[in-house]
Amino acid sequence: MKIGVVGAGIAGLTAAWRLQQAGHDVEVFEACGHAGGRMASTQVGGFVLDLGVHMLLEHYDRTRALIAELGLAEQWFELHGGEGGVLRDHEVRHFSPHNAFDVLRFAGIHLRGRVRLFLELARASRFREDLDFFDLSIGDDTFDQEDCESFARRRMGDEATDYVVDSFIRTFHFHGARKMSVKYFEALATLLLTRGEFRLFGLRDHMQVLPEALARRLTVHYSSPITRVAAVSGAAGVELVGPLGSMTYDAVVLATTAEAARRLLVTTSAAQRELLSHATSSTTVVCSFTVPVQVAGDFEGIWVPFRESQIICAVSNESCKGASDGERCVFSVFLHEEASALWRGHSDREVTQAVAEELVRLFDRYAGALEPLHVQRWPEALPIYGVGQVARVRAFWAQGQGDAGVWLCGDYLNHPWVEGSVRCGEKVAARIQGLA
């Protein structure tokens, strides 16, 4: 089969690689001048910055297998850079849960809240055979009937909701728990219970080394934005229109964000329209600063609850990945989607100044120590796994995926984070091969 792949992010590249390995003729089209999508990296001021994905988890089984397959096993390393924690009342309260019992030791909330959170995590153990965090389509729709915030406030109370549940979701997805299906929480809880601690890993050079390694093994057309994807009228095949003209393929893998897929896909089935019309993404801005090593502090990452700041949702000390020259190190500061949306029309300088002022308000030791380095805007940062959408995607995988030769691919198809994206790429490739 002749297959076109639109998008050279990790999901699209994984699908293309597996399809090429199976003997198909595959071409990849990427609008940017590089591969990677949200795994992109850049060099600024002598520092290498990961622009989107900042860490990997020990639980990334398929990702790690792919890394080894590509001869990159030596790139995989565990991050060691101090402890993680949650900010409360200008103090970082240590919180790096190795297992469910560690929530009982979290001093950031009162004992009653800790106990209720622990009991809720323990209750999730009965779902360990029914749920998979990296494929939220696994498990029936009874888990997708309430949002995380309402569920958490009812079951765990306000403190656990604001300082753990909502803060976690905002740190890793930038939006509040009210937008997230409780199926996400239950699947995440089963992952913690079945696989243990969330040990963090990185790639030694930078995150982009993985998509670059895949791209080198494929035919990738860079700076080639596709403007139209449509089924060929009266014949089998899918038409792609871009800088190279009009091209026809037996099948197309549309590995973009849901918003981009909605713009590009001209002829759609009812199932594709239903899915894409309801898909939404969070937005964020990542501001990077250099900070003198002697005042940076020994921490790996800090969750900043919305109750503590309505601007900053997380701070990452990039020295744990080598972003230090011995005198200064790099901080990456992530913004809540509310602040990101509010500042959409502001200049990078204005955003950086406001973020620096907020960071100093939260941590006064950084006064006069922050030097702006880079601003990365992500208007479509991560998909929102909202109530009803998880079930909608699950139904789409059963009926609608591959309609008219168009295969949607990406983390918004119930496949969170890098591991989910890799699995989605492999899953789409397997489905296509089943038709060949």
Short mmCIF file of C-alpha atoms in Angstrom, two decimals:
data_model
loop_
_atom_site.label_atom_id
_atom_site.label_comp_id
_atom_site.label_asym_id
_atom_site.label_seq_id
_atom_site.Cartn_x
_atom_site.Cartn_y
_atom_site.Cartn_z
CA MET A 1 0.00 0.00 0.00
CA LYS A 2 1.04 3.59 -0.65
CA ILE A 3 0.47 5.53 2.57
CA GLY A 4 0.79 9.22 3.35
CA VAL A 5 1.37 10.39 6.91
CA VAL A 6 0.58 14.00 7.83
CA GLY A 7 2.57 15.15 10.84
CA ALA A 8 6.07 14.21 12.04
CA GLY A 9 5.33 14.13 15.74
CA ILE A 10 6.05 10.99 17.73
CA ALA A 11 2.64 9.37 16.96
CA GLY A 12 2.87 9.93 13.20
CA LEU A 13 6.51 8.87 12.99
CA THR A 14 5.86 5.71 14.99
CA ALA A 15 2.95 4.79 12.72
CA ALA A 16 5.06 5.51 9.62
CA TRP A 17 7.97 3.43 10.94
CA ARG A 18 5.83 0.40 11.74
CA LEU A 19 4.08 0.62 8.36
CA GLN A 20 7.38 0.90 6.51
CA GLN A 21 8.71 -2.10 8.43
CA ALA A 22 5.67 -4.03 7.23
CA GLY A 23 6.62 -3.32 3.61
CA HIS A 24 4.36 -0.38 2.79
CA ASP A 25 5.46 2.64 0.73
CA VAL A 26 5.29 5.49 3.23
CA GLU A 27 5.83 9.26 2.92
CA VAL A 28 5.62 11.74 5.79
CA PHE A 29 4.67 15.42 5.40
CA GLU A 30 5.63 17.91 8.09
CA ALA A 31 4.69 21.60 8.09
CA CYS A 32 7.70 22.60 10.20
CA GLY A 33 11.34 22.38 9.25
CA HIS A 34 12.04 19.65 11.79
CA ALA A 35 10.57 16.49 13.28
CA GLY A 36 9.26 16.09 16.80
CA GLY A 37 6.10 18.11 17.35
CA ARG A 38 5.86 18.55 21.10
CA MET A 39 9.11 16.58 21.50
CA ALA A 40 11.00 19.41 19.77
CA SER A 41 14.14 20.92 21.31
CA THR A 42 16.25 23.98 20.57
CA GLN A 43 19.49 25.62 21.64
CA VAL A 44 19.36 29.08 23.17
CA GLY A 45 22.13 30.98 24.93
CA GLY A 46 24.36 27.91 25.11
CA PHE A 47 21.63 25.76 26.70
CA VAL A 48 19.62 22.96 25.07
CA LEU A 49 15.93 23.38 25.88
CA ASP A 50 13.17 20.81 25.54
CA LEU A 51 10.27 22.92 24.29
CA GLY A 52 7.33 20.62 25.02
CA VAL A 53 7.93 17.21 26.57
CA HIS A 54 10.26 17.66 29.55
CA MET A 55 10.41 14.17 31.00
CA LEU A 56 9.61 10.52 30.47
CA LEU A 57 8.39 7.92 32.95
CA GLU A 58 9.80 4.55 33.89
CA HIS A 59 6.40 3.14 32.90
CA TYR A 60 6.91 4.04 29.21
CA ASP A 61 7.35 0.43 28.11
CA ARG A 62 6.66 0.83 24.38
CA THR A 63 8.62 4.10 24.22
CA ARG A 64 11.63 2.53 25.87
CA ALA A 65 11.42 -0.50 23.56
CA LEU A 66 11.34 1.85 20.57
CA ILE A 67 14.34 3.78 21.90
CA ALA A 68 16.31 0.52 22.24
CA GLU A 69 15.21 -0.65 18.78
CA LEU A 70 16.62 2.55 17.30
CA GLY A 71 19.99 2.09 19.02
CA LEU A 72 19.41 4.88 21.52
CA ALA A 73 19.39 2.87 24.76
CA GLU A 74 22.35 4.83 26.13
CA GLN A 75 20.29 8.03 25.80
CA TRP A 76 17.81 6.87 28.46
CA PHE A 77 18.78 8.09 31.93
CA GLU A 78 17.11 8.72 35.26
CA LEU A 79 16.70 12.32 36.37
CA HIS A 80 18.35 13.17 39.69
CA GLY A 81 18.00 16.76 40.74
CA GLY A 82 16.56 17.07 44.22
CA GLU A 83 13.04 16.41 45.41
CA GLY A 84 9.67 17.33 43.98
CA GLY A 85 6.97 19.07 45.89
CA VAL A 86 3.77 21.10 46.06
CA LEU A 87 3.78 24.80 46.89
CA ARG A 88 1.61 25.90 49.79
CA ASP A 89 1.87 29.23 51.62
CA HIS A 90 5.24 30.01 49.98
CA GLU A 91 6.70 26.72 51.18
CA VAL A 92 7.42 23.65 49.04
CA ARG A 93 5.96 20.58 50.73
CA HIS A 94 7.79 17.44 49.64
CA PHE A 95 5.63 15.12 47.56
CA SER A 96 7.16 12.43 45.32
CA PRO A 97 4.85 9.45 45.81
CA HIS A 98 6.54 6.08 45.37
CA ASN A 99 3.31 4.29 46.22
CA ALA A 100 -0.17 4.95 47.56
CA PHE A 101 1.04 4.92 51.18
CA ASP A 102 3.24 7.94 50.55
CA VAL A 103 0.18 10.20 50.30
CA LEU A 104 -0.27 9.63 54.03
CA ARG A 105 3.11 11.35 54.58
CA PHE A 106 2.31 14.43 52.48
CA ALA A 107 2.43 17.40 54.85
CA GLY A 108 0.79 19.73 52.34
CA ILE A 109 -2.74 18.82 53.48
CA HIS A 110 -4.26 17.82 56.79
CA LEU A 111 -4.42 14.19 57.90
CA ARG A 112 -8.13 13.77 57.12
CA GLY A 113 -7.56 14.80 53.51
CA ARG A 114 -4.58 12.45 53.23
CA VAL A 115 -6.59 9.54 54.55
CA ARG A 116 -9.48 10.19 52.17
CA LEU A 117 -7.06 10.45 49.24
CA PHE A 118 -5.33 7.22 50.26
CA LEU A 119 -8.64 5.37 50.57
CA GLU A 120 -9.68 6.56 47.12
CA LEU A 121 -6.40 5.34 45.63
CA ALA A 122 -6.79 2.02 47.41
CA ARG A 123 -10.35 1.68 46.10
CA ALA A 124 -9.01 2.05 42.56
CA SER A 125 -7.01 -1.15 43.00
CA ARG A 126 -10.09 -3.16 42.07
CA PHE A 127 -9.95 -1.65 38.59
CA ARG A 128 -6.34 -2.65 37.87
CA GLU A 129 -7.39 -5.28 35.33
CA ASP A 130 -9.97 -3.00 33.70
CA LEU A 131 -8.07 0.23 33.00
CA ASP A 132 -4.91 1.36 31.22
CA PHE A 133 -3.75 4.95 31.69
CA PHE A 134 -2.00 5.04 28.32
CA ASP A 135 -5.11 3.79 26.52
CA LEU A 136 -8.21 5.29 28.09
CA SER A 137 -10.42 3.44 25.61
CA ILE A 138 -9.84 0.30 27.67
CA GLY A 139 -12.60 -0.18 30.23
CA ASP A 140 -16.29 0.57 29.86
CA ASP A 141 -18.01 3.95 29.88
CA THR A 142 -19.20 3.81 33.49
CA PHE A 143 -15.92 5.52 34.44
CA ASP A 144 -16.67 8.44 32.11
CA GLN A 145 -19.72 9.96 33.75
CA GLU A 146 -18.30 12.63 36.07
CA ASP A 147 -15.52 15.20 35.99
CA CYS A 148 -12.45 14.86 38.22
CA GLU A 149 -13.08 17.97 40.28
CA SER A 150 -16.64 17.12 41.26
CA PHE A 151 -15.61 13.54 42.00
CA ALA A 152 -12.59 14.59 44.07
CA ARG A 153 -14.42 17.20 46.14
CA ARG A 154 -17.18 14.72 46.91
CA ARG A 155 -14.88 11.80 47.72
CA MET A 156 -11.69 13.45 49.03
CA GLY A 157 -12.56 16.99 50.15
CA ASP A 158 -11.36 20.42 49.08
CA GLU A 159 -7.76 20.22 50.30
CA ALA A 160 -6.91 17.00 48.49
CA THR A 161 -8.70 18.30 45.41
CA ASP A 162 -6.93 21.66 45.30
CA TYR A 163 -3.44 20.58 46.34
CA VAL A 164 -3.18 17.12 44.80
CA VAL A 165 -5.80 16.21 42.19
CA ASP A 166 -6.33 19.59 40.51
CA SER A 167 -2.68 20.55 40.97
CA PHE A 168 -1.46 17.34 39.33
CA ILE A 169 -3.74 17.80 36.33
CA ARG A 170 -2.73 21.44 35.96
CA THR A 171 0.98 20.58 36.23
CA PHE A 172 0.80 17.95 33.50
CA HIS A 173 -2.14 19.20 31.39
CA PHE A 174 -2.36 22.95 32.26
CA HIS A 175 -6.16 22.96 32.74
CA GLY A 176 -8.30 22.33 35.78
CA ALA A 177 -9.71 19.03 37.02
CA ARG A 178 -13.24 20.11 36.11
CA LYS A 179 -12.40 19.55 32.44
CA MET A 180 -11.05 16.01 32.99
CA SER A 181 -13.05 12.79 33.07
CA VAL A 182 -12.82 10.79 36.27
CA LYS A 183 -11.74 7.84 34.12
CA TYR A 184 -8.39 9.61 33.82
CA PHE A 185 -8.03 9.69 37.62
CA GLU A 186 -9.03 6.05 38.06
CA ALA A 187 -6.64 4.90 35.32
CA LEU A 188 -3.81 6.99 36.78
CA ALA A 189 -4.47 5.56 40.25
CA THR A 190 -4.30 2.01 38.93
CA LEU A 191 -0.99 2.84 37.21
CA LEU A 192 0.48 4.06 40.51
CA LEU A 193 -0.85 1.04 42.37
CA THR A 194 0.27 -1.58 39.85
CA ARG A 195 3.58 -0.09 38.71
CA GLY A 196 4.74 1.85 41.74
CA GLU A 197 6.61 5.14 41.89
CA PHE A 198 6.73 7.72 39.13
CA ARG A 199 10.48 7.70 38.51
CA LEU A 200 11.41 10.35 35.96
CA PHE A 201 13.75 9.86 32.99
CA GLY A 202 15.13 11.92 30.14
CA LEU A 203 17.15 11.52 26.95
CA ARG A 204 20.77 12.62 27.38
CA ASP A 205 21.09 14.89 24.36
CA HIS A 206 17.51 16.21 24.20
CA MET A 207 13.99 14.90 23.68
CA GLN A 208 14.09 15.49 19.95
CA VAL A 209 16.72 12.77 19.53
CA LEU A 210 13.93 10.14 19.43
CA PRO A 211 11.75 11.63 16.66
CA GLU A 212 14.90 12.59 14.74
CA ALA A 213 16.10 8.97 14.81
CA LEU A 214 12.76 7.80 13.42
CA ALA A 215 12.69 10.54 10.78
CA ARG A 216 16.15 9.58 9.48
CA ARG A 217 14.80 6.12 8.66
CA LEU A 218 11.81 7.49 6.75
CA THR A 219 11.01 9.69 3.77
CA VAL A 220 10.00 12.97 5.40
CA HIS A 221 9.12 16.12 3.47
CA TYR A 222 9.84 19.08 5.76
CA SER A 223 8.32 22.56 5.41
CA SER A 224 5.54 20.87 3.46
CA PRO A 225 2.24 21.86 5.04
CA ILE A 226 -0.72 19.83 3.78
CA THR A 227 -3.71 22.08 3.11
CA ARG A 228 -6.37 19.54 2.17
CA VAL A 229 -7.18 15.89 2.90
CA ALA A 230 -10.09 14.40 0.98
CA ALA A 231 -11.42 11.07 -0.22
CA VAL A 232 -11.06 10.70 -4.00
CA SER A 233 -14.50 11.11 -5.56
CA GLY A 234 -15.75 7.97 -7.29
CA ALA A 235 -12.59 5.97 -6.60
CA ALA A 236 -10.60 4.37 -3.84
CA GLY A 237 -7.89 6.51 -2.35
CA VAL A 238 -7.21 9.68 -0.39
CA GLU A 239 -5.96 12.95 -1.87
CA LEU A 240 -3.38 15.15 -0.14
CA VAL A 241 -2.82 18.68 -1.37
CA GLY A 242 0.32 20.57 -0.42
CA PRO A 243 3.43 22.31 -1.79
CA LEU A 244 4.25 19.23 -3.90
CA GLY A 245 0.83 19.40 -5.55
CA SER A 246 -2.00 16.88 -5.40
CA MET A 247 -1.05 13.32 -4.45
CA THR A 248 -3.20 10.22 -4.05
CA TYR A 249 -2.60 7.48 -1.50
CA ASP A 250 -4.27 4.20 -0.66
CA ALA A 251 -4.54 5.40 2.95
CA VAL A 252 -3.62 8.50 4.93
CA VAL A 253 -2.62 8.73 8.58
CA LEU A 254 -3.63 12.16 9.84
CA ALA A 255 -1.24 12.53 12.79
CA THR A 256 -1.89 16.15 13.74
CA THR A 257 -3.71 17.75 16.64
CA ALA A 258 -7.47 17.32 16.54
CA GLU A 259 -7.87 21.01 15.71
CA ALA A 260 -5.55 20.69 12.70
CA ALA A 261 -7.32 17.51 11.55
CA ARG A 262 -10.63 19.36 11.68
CA ARG A 263 -9.22 22.10 9.44
CA LEU A 264 -7.56 19.76 6.92
CA LEU A 265 -10.13 16.99 6.51
CA VAL A 266 -12.51 18.13 3.78
CA THR A 267 -14.61 14.99 3.32
CA THR A 268 -15.50 13.31 6.59
CA SER A 269 -17.69 10.50 7.78
CA ALA A 270 -20.31 11.11 10.45
CA ALA A 271 -18.09 9.36 13.00
CA GLN A 272 -15.08 11.53 12.14
CA ARG A 273 -17.17 14.73 12.33
CA GLU A 274 -18.66 13.72 15.67
CA LEU A 275 -15.26 12.97 17.16
CA LEU A 276 -13.37 15.98 15.86
CA SER A 277 -16.15 18.49 16.56
CA HIS A 278 -15.96 17.68 20.28
CA ALA A 279 -12.16 17.40 20.62
CA THR A 280 -10.48 20.26 22.50
CA SER A 281 -6.99 21.05 23.75
CA SER A 282 -5.48 23.02 26.60
CA THR A 283 -3.11 25.91 25.98
CA THR A 284 0.05 26.92 27.80
CA VAL A 285 3.14 29.09 27.62
CA VAL A 286 6.55 27.87 28.80
CA CYS A 287 8.91 30.62 29.95
CA SER A 288 12.56 29.67 30.44
CA PHE A 289 14.93 31.63 32.67
CA THR A 290 18.51 31.22 33.76
CA VAL A 291 19.16 31.41 37.50
CA PRO A 292 22.45 31.42 39.44
CA VAL A 293 23.13 27.89 40.66
CA GLN A 294 23.76 29.08 44.22
CA VAL A 295 20.22 30.50 44.54
CA ALA A 296 18.33 27.99 42.36
CA GLY A 297 17.57 25.53 45.14
CA ASP A 298 17.75 21.74 45.17
CA PHE A 299 14.48 20.66 43.59
CA GLU A 300 13.42 18.76 40.50
CA GLY A 301 9.92 20.06 39.98
CA ILE A 302 7.29 22.05 41.87
CA TRP A 303 3.52 21.84 41.42
CA VAL A 304 1.90 25.24 41.93
CA PRO A 305 -1.82 24.86 42.77
CA PHE A 306 -4.29 27.35 41.30
CA ARG A 307 -5.08 28.49 44.84
CA GLU A 308 -1.45 29.61 45.20
CA SER A 309 -1.04 31.21 41.77
CA GLN A 310 -3.45 31.85 38.92
CA ILE A 311 -0.50 32.31 36.56
CA ILE A 312 2.12 29.61 37.19
CA CYS A 313 1.15 25.93 37.39
CA ALA A 314 4.62 24.32 37.60
CA VAL A 315 8.34 25.05 37.81
CA SER A 316 10.98 22.64 36.52
CA ASN A 317 14.68 22.81 37.37
CA GLU A 318 16.31 21.74 34.11
CA SER A 319 19.72 21.21 35.72
CA CYS A 320 18.58 17.64 36.40
CA LYS A 321 18.89 17.17 32.61
CA GLY A 322 22.21 18.95 32.35
CA ALA A 323 20.95 22.47 31.57
CA SER A 324 23.65 24.18 33.62
CA ASP A 325 27.03 25.72 32.83
CA GLY A 326 28.21 25.55 36.43
CA GLU A 327 27.29 29.14 37.18
CA ARG A 328 23.70 29.36 35.96
CA CYS A 329 20.99 26.76 35.39
CA VAL A 330 17.69 26.82 33.53
CA PHE A 331 14.20 26.99 35.03
CA SER A 332 11.18 26.17 32.87
CA VAL A 333 8.00 27.83 34.12
CA PHE A 334 4.65 26.52 32.87
CA LEU A 335 1.49 28.61 32.89
CA HIS A 336 -2.11 27.72 33.70
CA GLU A 337 -4.22 27.78 30.57
CA GLU A 338 -6.27 30.67 32.00
CA ALA A 339 -3.18 32.90 32.08
CA SER A 340 -1.96 31.61 28.71
CA ALA A 341 -5.27 32.46 27.08
CA LEU A 342 -5.37 35.88 28.75
CA TRP A 343 -1.90 36.78 27.45
CA ARG A 344 -2.35 35.39 23.95
CA GLY A 345 -2.01 38.82 22.36
CA HIS A 346 0.84 40.05 24.56
CA SER A 347 4.48 40.15 23.49
CA ASP A 348 7.03 37.63 24.76
CA ARG A 349 8.69 40.42 26.71
CA GLU A 350 5.45 41.34 28.46
CA VAL A 351 4.69 37.70 29.31
CA THR A 352 8.22 37.08 30.58
CA GLN A 353 8.11 40.15 32.81
CA ALA A 354 4.76 39.18 34.33
CA VAL A 355 5.88 35.59 34.90
CA ALA A 356 9.15 36.72 36.51
CA GLU A 357 7.24 39.01 38.88
CA GLU A 358 4.90 36.16 39.84
CA LEU A 359 7.80 33.76 40.37
CA VAL A 360 9.44 36.28 42.71
CA ARG A 361 6.17 36.74 44.58
CA LEU A 362 6.06 32.98 45.16
CA PHE A 363 9.80 32.57 45.84
CA ASP A 364 11.36 35.83 47.00
CA ARG A 365 14.90 34.40 46.83
CA TYR A 366 14.75 34.78 43.04
CA ALA A 367 14.42 38.56 43.17
CA GLY A 368 16.99 40.03 40.80
CA ALA A 369 18.25 36.55 39.84
CA LEU A 370 16.02 35.69 36.84
CA GLU A 371 17.38 36.21 33.35
CA PRO A 372 14.86 35.59 30.52
CA LEU A 373 15.98 32.95 28.03
CA HIS A 374 13.10 31.73 25.86
CA VAL A 375 9.31 31.78 25.48
CA GLN A 376 7.48 28.85 23.91
CA ARG A 377 3.76 29.17 23.21
CA TRP A 378 1.61 26.06 22.82
CA PRO A 379 -1.89 27.13 21.66
CA GLU A 380 -2.82 23.43 21.29
CA ALA A 381 -0.73 21.98 24.09
CA LEU A 382 -2.44 18.75 25.15
CA PRO A 383 -5.82 17.13 24.51
CA ILE A 384 -8.54 17.41 27.12
CA TYR A 385 -9.94 14.02 28.12
CA GLY A 386 -13.28 15.42 29.13
CA VAL A 387 -16.47 13.77 30.33
CA GLY A 388 -18.17 12.13 27.37
CA GLN A 389 -15.21 12.62 25.04
CA VAL A 390 -13.40 9.56 26.41
CA ALA A 391 -16.45 7.41 25.63
CA ARG A 392 -16.85 9.13 22.26
CA VAL A 393 -13.27 8.26 21.29
CA ARG A 394 -13.73 4.70 22.53
CA ALA A 395 -16.75 4.33 20.25
CA PHE A 396 -14.76 5.83 17.36
CA TRP A 397 -12.08 3.16 17.63
CA ALA A 398 -14.85 0.56 17.31
CA GLN A 399 -16.61 2.26 14.39
CA GLY A 400 -15.31 5.17 12.34
CA GLN A 401 -11.54 4.85 12.53
CA GLY A 402 -10.19 4.43 8.99
CA ASP A 403 -13.37 5.64 7.26
CA ALA A 404 -12.70 6.44 3.58
CA GLY A 405 -9.05 5.49 4.06
CA VAL A 406 -8.32 8.26 6.59
CA TRP A 407 -6.83 7.14 9.91
CA LEU A 408 -6.70 9.64 12.75
CA CYS A 409 -3.67 9.34 15.00
CA GLY A 410 -2.52 11.20 18.10
CA ASP A 411 -2.74 11.51 21.85
CA TYR A 412 -6.25 13.00 21.65
CA LEU A 413 -7.47 9.49 20.75
CA ASN A 414 -7.42 8.49 24.44
CA HIS A 415 -3.63 7.96 24.47
CA PRO A 416 -2.06 10.35 27.04
CA TRP A 417 1.54 11.51 27.06
CA VAL A 418 4.47 10.23 24.99
CA GLU A 419 3.85 6.59 25.82
CA GLY A 420 0.24 6.92 24.73
CA SER A 421 1.30 8.60 21.49
CA VAL A 422 3.74 5.79 20.68
CA ARG A 423 1.06 3.22 21.42
CA CYS A 424 -1.44 5.09 19.25
CA GLY A 425 0.99 5.13 16.33
CA GLU A 426 1.57 1.39 16.68
CA LYS A 427 -2.14 0.74 17.08
CA VAL A 428 -3.04 2.65 13.91
CA ALA A 429 -0.28 0.88 11.96
CA ALA A 430 -1.55 -2.50 13.16
CA ARG A 431 -5.11 -1.66 12.12
CA ILE A 432 -3.98 -0.63 8.64
CA GLN A 433 -1.86 -3.75 8.24
CA GLY A 434 -4.90 -5.79 9.15
CA LEU A 435 -6.58 -4.45 6.01
CA ALA A 436 -3.60 -4.95 3.68
#
